[in-house]
mmCIF file of C-alpha atoms in Angstrom:
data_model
loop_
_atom_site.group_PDB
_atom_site.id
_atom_site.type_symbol
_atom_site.label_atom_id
_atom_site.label_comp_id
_atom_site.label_asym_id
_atom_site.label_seq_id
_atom_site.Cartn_x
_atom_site.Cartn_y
_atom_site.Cartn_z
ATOM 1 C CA UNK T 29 -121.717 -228.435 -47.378
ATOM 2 C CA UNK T 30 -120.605 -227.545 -43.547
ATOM 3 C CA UNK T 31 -122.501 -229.285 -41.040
ATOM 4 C CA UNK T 32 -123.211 -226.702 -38.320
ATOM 5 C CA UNK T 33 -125.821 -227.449 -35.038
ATOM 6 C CA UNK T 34 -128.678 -225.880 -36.906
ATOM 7 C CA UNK T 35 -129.005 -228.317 -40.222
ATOM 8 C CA UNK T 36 -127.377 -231.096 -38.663
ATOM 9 C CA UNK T 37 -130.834 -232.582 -37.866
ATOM 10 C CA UNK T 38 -132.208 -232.491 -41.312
ATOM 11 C CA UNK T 39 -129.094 -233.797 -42.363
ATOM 12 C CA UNK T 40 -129.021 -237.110 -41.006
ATOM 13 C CA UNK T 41 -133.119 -237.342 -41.611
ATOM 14 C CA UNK T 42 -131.815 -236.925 -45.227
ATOM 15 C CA UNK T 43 -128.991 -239.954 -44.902
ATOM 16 C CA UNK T 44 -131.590 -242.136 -42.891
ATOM 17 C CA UNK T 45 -130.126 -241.571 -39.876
ATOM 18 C CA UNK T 46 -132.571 -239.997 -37.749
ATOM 19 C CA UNK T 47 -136.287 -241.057 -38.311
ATOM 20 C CA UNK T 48 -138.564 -237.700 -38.881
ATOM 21 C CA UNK T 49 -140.814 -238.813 -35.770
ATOM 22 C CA UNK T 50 -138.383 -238.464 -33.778
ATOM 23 C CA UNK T 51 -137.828 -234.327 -34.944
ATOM 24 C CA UNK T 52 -141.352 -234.196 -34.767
ATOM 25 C CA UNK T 53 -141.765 -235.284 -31.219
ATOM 26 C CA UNK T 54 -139.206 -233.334 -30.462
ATOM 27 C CA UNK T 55 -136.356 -234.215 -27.756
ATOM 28 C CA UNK T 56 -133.246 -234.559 -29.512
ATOM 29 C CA UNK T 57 -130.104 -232.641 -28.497
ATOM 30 C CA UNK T 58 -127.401 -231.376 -30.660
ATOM 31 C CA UNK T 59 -123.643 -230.282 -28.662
ATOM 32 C CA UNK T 60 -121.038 -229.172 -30.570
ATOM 33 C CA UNK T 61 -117.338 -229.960 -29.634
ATOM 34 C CA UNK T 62 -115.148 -229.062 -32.812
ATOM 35 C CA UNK T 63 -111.170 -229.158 -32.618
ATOM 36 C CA UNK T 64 -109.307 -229.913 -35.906
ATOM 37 C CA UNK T 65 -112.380 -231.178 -37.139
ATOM 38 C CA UNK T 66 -116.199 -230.298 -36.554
ATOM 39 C CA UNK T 67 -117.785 -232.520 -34.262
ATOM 40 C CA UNK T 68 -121.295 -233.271 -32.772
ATOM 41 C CA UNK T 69 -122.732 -235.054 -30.022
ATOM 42 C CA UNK T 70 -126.983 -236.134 -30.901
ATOM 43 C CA UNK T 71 -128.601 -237.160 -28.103
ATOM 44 C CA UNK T 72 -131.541 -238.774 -28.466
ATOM 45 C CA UNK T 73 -134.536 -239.054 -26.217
ATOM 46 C CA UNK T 74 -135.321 -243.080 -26.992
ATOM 47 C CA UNK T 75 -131.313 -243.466 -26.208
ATOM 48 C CA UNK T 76 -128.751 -244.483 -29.113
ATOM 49 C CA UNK T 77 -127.036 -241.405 -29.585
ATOM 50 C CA UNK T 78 -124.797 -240.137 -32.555
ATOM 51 C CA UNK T 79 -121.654 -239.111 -32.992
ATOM 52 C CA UNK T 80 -120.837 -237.193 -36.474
ATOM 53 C CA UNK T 81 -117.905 -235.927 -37.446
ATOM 54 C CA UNK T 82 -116.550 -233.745 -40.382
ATOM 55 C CA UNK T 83 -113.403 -231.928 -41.937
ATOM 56 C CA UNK T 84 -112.652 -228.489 -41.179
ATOM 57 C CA UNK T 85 -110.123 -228.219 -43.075
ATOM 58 C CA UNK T 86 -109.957 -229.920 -46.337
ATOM 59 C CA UNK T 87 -106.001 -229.631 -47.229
ATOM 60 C CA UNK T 88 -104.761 -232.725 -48.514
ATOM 61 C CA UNK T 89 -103.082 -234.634 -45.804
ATOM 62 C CA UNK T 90 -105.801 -234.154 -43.441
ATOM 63 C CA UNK T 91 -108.343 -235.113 -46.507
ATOM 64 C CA UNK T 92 -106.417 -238.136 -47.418
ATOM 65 C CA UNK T 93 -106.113 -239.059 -43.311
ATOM 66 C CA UNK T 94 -110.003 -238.888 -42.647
ATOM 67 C CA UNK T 95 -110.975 -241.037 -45.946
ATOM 68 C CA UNK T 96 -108.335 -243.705 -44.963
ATOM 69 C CA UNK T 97 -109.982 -243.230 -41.341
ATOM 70 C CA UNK T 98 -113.467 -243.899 -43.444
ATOM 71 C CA UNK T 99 -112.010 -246.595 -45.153
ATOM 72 C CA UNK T 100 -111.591 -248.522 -42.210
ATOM 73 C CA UNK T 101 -114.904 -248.068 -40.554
ATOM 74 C CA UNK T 102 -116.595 -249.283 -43.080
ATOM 75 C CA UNK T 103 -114.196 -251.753 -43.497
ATOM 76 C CA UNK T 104 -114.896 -253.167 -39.997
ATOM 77 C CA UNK T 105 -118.316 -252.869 -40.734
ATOM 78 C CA UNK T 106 -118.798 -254.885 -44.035
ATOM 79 C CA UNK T 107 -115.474 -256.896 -44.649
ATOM 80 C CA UNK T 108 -114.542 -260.394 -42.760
ATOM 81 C CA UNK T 109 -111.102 -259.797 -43.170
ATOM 82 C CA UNK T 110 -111.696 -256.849 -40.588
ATOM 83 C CA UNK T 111 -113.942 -258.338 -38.463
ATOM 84 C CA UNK T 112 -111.584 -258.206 -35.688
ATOM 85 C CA UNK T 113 -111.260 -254.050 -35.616
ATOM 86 C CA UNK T 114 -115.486 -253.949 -34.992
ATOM 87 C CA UNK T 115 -114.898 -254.771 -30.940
ATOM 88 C CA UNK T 116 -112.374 -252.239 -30.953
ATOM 89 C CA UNK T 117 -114.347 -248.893 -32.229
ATOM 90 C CA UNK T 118 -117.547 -246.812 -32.070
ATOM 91 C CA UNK T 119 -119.991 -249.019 -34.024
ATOM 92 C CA UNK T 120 -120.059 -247.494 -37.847
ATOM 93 C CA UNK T 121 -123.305 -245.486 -39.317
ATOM 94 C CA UNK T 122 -122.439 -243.911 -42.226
ATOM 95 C CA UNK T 123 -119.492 -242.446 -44.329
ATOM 96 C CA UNK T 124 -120.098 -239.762 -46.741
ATOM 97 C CA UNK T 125 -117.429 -239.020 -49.115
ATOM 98 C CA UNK T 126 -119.187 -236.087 -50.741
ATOM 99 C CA UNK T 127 -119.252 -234.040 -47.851
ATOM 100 C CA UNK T 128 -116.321 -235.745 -46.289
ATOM 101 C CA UNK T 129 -118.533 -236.681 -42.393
ATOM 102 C CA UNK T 130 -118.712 -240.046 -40.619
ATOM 103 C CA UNK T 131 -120.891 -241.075 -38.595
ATOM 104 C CA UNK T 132 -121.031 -243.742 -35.277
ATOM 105 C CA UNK T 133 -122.684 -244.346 -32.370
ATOM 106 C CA UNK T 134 -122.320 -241.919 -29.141
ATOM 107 C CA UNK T 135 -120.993 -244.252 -26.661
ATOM 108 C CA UNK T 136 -122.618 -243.244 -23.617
ATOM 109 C CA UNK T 137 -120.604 -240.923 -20.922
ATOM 110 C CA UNK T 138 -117.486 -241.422 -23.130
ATOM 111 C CA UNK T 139 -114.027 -238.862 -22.787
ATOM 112 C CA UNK T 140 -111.026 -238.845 -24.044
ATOM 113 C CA UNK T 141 -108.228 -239.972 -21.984
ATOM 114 C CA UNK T 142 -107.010 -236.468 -22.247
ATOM 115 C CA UNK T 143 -110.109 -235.138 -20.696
ATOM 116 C CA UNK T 144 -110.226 -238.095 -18.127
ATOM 117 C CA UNK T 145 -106.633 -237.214 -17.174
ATOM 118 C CA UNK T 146 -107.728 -233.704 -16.841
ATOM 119 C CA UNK T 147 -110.530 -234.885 -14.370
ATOM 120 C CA UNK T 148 -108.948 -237.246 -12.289
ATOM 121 C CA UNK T 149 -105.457 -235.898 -12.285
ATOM 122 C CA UNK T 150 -103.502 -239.146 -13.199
ATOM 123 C CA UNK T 151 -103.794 -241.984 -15.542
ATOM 124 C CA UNK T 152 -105.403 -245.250 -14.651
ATOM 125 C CA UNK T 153 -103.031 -248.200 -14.403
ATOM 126 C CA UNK T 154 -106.328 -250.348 -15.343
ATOM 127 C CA UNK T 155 -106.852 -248.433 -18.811
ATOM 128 C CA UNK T 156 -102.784 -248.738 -19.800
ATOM 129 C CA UNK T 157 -103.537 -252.386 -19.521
ATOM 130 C CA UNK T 158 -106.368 -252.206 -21.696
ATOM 131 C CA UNK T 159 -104.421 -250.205 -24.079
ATOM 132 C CA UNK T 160 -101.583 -252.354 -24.623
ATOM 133 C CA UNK T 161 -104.177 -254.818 -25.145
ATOM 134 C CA UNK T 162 -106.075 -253.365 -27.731
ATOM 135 C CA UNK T 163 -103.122 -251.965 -29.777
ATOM 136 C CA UNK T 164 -101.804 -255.686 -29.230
ATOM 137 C CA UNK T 165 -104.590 -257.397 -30.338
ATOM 138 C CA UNK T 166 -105.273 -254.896 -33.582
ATOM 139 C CA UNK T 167 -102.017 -255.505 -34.824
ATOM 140 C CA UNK T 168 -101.802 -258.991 -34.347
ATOM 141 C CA UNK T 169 -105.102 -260.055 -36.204
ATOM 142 C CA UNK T 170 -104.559 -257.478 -38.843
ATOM 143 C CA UNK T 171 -102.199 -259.256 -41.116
ATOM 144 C CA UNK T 172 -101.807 -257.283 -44.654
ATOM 145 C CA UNK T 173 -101.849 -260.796 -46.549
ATOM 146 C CA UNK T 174 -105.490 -261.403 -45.678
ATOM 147 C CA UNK T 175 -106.520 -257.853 -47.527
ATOM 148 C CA UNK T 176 -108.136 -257.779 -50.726
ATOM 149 C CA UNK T 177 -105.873 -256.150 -53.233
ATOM 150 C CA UNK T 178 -108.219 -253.147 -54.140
ATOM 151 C CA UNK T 179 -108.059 -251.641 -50.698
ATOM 152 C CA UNK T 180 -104.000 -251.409 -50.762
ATOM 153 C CA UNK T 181 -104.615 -247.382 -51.912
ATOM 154 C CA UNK T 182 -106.158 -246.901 -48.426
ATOM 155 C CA UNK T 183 -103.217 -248.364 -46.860
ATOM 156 C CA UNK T 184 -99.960 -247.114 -48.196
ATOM 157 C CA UNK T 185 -97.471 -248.981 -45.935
ATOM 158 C CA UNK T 186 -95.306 -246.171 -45.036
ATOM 159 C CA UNK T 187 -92.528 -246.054 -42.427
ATOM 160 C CA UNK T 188 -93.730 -244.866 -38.993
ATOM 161 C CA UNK T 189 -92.433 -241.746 -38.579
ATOM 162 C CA UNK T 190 -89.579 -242.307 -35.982
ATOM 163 C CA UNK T 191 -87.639 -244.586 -38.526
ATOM 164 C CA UNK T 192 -87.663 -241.618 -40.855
ATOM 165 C CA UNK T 193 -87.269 -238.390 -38.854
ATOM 166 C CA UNK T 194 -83.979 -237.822 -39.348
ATOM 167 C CA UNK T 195 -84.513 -237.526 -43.018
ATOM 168 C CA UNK T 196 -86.766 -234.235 -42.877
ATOM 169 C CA UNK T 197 -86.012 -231.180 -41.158
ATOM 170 C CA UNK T 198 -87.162 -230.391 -37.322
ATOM 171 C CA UNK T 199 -88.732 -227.569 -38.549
ATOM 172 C CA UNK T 200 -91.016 -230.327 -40.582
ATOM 173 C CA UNK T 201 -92.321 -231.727 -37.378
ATOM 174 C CA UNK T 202 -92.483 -228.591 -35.342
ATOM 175 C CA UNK T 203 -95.364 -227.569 -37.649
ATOM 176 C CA UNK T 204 -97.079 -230.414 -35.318
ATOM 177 C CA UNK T 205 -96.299 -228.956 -32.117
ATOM 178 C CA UNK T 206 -93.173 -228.144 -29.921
ATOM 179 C CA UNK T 207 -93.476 -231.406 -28.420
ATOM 180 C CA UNK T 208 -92.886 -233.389 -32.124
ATOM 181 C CA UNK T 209 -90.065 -230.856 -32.981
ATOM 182 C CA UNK T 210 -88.118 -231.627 -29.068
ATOM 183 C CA UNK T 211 -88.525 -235.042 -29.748
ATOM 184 C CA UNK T 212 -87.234 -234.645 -33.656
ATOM 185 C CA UNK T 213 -84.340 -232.760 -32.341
ATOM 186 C CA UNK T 214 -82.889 -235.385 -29.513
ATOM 187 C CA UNK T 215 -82.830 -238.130 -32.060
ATOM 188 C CA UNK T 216 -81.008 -236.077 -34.252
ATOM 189 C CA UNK T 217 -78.989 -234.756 -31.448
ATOM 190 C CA UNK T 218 -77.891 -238.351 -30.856
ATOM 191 C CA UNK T 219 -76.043 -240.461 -33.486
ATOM 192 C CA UNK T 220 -76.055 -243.792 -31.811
ATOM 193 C CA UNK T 221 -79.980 -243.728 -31.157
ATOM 194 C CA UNK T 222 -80.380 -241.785 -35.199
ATOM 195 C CA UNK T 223 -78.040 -244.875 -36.562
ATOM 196 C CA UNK T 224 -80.351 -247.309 -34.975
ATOM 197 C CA UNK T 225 -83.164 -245.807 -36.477
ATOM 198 C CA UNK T 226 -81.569 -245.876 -39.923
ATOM 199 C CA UNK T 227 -80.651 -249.538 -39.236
ATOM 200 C CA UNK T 228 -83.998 -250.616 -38.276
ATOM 201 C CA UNK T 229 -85.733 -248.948 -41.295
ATOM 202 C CA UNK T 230 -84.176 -250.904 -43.401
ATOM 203 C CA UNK T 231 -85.269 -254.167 -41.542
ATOM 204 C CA UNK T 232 -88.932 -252.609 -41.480
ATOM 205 C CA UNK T 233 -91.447 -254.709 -43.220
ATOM 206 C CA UNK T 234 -95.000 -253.923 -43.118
ATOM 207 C CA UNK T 235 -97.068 -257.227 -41.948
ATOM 208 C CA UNK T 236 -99.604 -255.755 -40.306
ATOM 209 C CA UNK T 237 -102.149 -252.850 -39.824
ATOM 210 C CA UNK T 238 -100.897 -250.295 -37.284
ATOM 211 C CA UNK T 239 -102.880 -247.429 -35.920
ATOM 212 C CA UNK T 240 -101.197 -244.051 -37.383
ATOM 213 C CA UNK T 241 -102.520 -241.957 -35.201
ATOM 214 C CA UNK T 242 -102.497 -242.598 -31.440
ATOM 215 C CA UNK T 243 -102.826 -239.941 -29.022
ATOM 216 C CA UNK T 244 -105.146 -239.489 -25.905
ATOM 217 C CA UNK T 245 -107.923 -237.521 -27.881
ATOM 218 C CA UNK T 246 -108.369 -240.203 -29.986
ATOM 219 C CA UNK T 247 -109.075 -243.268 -27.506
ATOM 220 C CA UNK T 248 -112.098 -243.301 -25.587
ATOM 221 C CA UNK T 249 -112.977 -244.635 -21.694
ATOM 222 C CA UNK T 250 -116.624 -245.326 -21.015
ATOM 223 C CA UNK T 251 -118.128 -246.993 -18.354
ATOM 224 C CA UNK T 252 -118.593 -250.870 -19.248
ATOM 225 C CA UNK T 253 -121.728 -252.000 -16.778
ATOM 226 C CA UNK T 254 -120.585 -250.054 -13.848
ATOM 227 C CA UNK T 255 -118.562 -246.565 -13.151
ATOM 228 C CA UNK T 256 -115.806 -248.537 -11.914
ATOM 229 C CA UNK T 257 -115.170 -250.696 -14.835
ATOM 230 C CA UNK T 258 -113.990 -248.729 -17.977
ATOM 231 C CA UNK T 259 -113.525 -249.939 -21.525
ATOM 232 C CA UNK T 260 -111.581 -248.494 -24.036
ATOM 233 C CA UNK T 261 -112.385 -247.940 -27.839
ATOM 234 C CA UNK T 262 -109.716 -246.779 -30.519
#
């Protein structure tokens, strides 16, 4: 089933989610704010607002990328061994593999740092700091030896993708933007920098979790106590 605005309500009364008081008394807000997948914003009169999320598109890379993104919420949520990811994200609700939607809290006067960049014209030195940090810190408690065998599907421990670009074509990674395909074509372009590559991809061992999928509109800024003090979520 597609979530849409309409039955999105009735929805998460159904997965326990919303109490049926509170649709009753009325109040609650529903925005929509889809990209690649469909997204919603419930605000809630009482306060402790939703954020639900869903595949658009089921092909099988985006599919497989969204249940390992599951995985790991619920992960966070109910394993020790990724106890340390919990400080770093949305707090989880739910994960629904039928329907393939997830569910956390709204943090409250969140944006992307592609919308904050938009809005303020620059990028805070402050929230690069905390960036570095959090990337640092995810890495360096995740080690892959502390995992219980039956989650090693979720994590397949593949090469990050600039060791191995100058295996597939450019016009592989151009299907991800212009931006991926420039990049693809300098480090072909250039055997000394595409020789180092090859040389340190066959020194790559996987010890750790990484995050496979960092760009601005996935990290979050919201105010932590006061406007001027930010904190960033993954």
């Amino acid at each position: 089933m597609d979530l849409d605005a309409e039955h999105l309500v009735h929805y998460l009364v159904e997965r326990g989610l919303l109490d049926l008081s509170e649709v009753v008394d009325g109040g609650l807000m529903v925005a929509e704010s889809s990209r690649r997948h469909r997204s919603f914003r419930v605000l809630r009169p009482r306060g402790g607002g939703l954020f639900v999320k869903q595949v658009r598109q089921p092909d099988a890379e985006t599919v497989t990328t969204f249940q390992r993104e599951g995985a790991c919420y619920w992960l966070a949520a109910n394993d020790a061994a990724f106890a340390p990811l919990r400080d770093l994200m949305p707090r989880f609700l739910d994960y629904d593999k039928e329907r393939l939607a997830l569910v956390t809290d709204l943090l409250p006067q969140a944006e992307d740092l592609t919308r904050l960049h938009q809005r303020l014209g620059t990028f805070p030195t402050e929230l690069a700091g905390q960036l570095g940090e959090a990337l640092g810190s995810f890495q360096a408690a995740m080690a892959v030896e502390g995992f219980d065998p039956r989650y090693s599907a979720f994590f397949p421990r593949a090469l990050p993708w600039p060791l191995i670009c100058r295996r597939v074509s450019v016009e592989t990674f151009s299907r991800h933007g212009a931006e991926a395909g420039a990049v693809v074509s300098a480090i072909h372009a250039d055997p000394v920098l595409a020789q180092s590559l090859d040389a340190l991809a066959e020194e790559y061992r996987p010890g750790t979790l990484i995050h496979g999928d960092i760009k601005w509109d996935n990290l979050l800024s919201h105010p932590n106590g006061s406007p001027e003090h930010s904190c960033l979520k993954l």
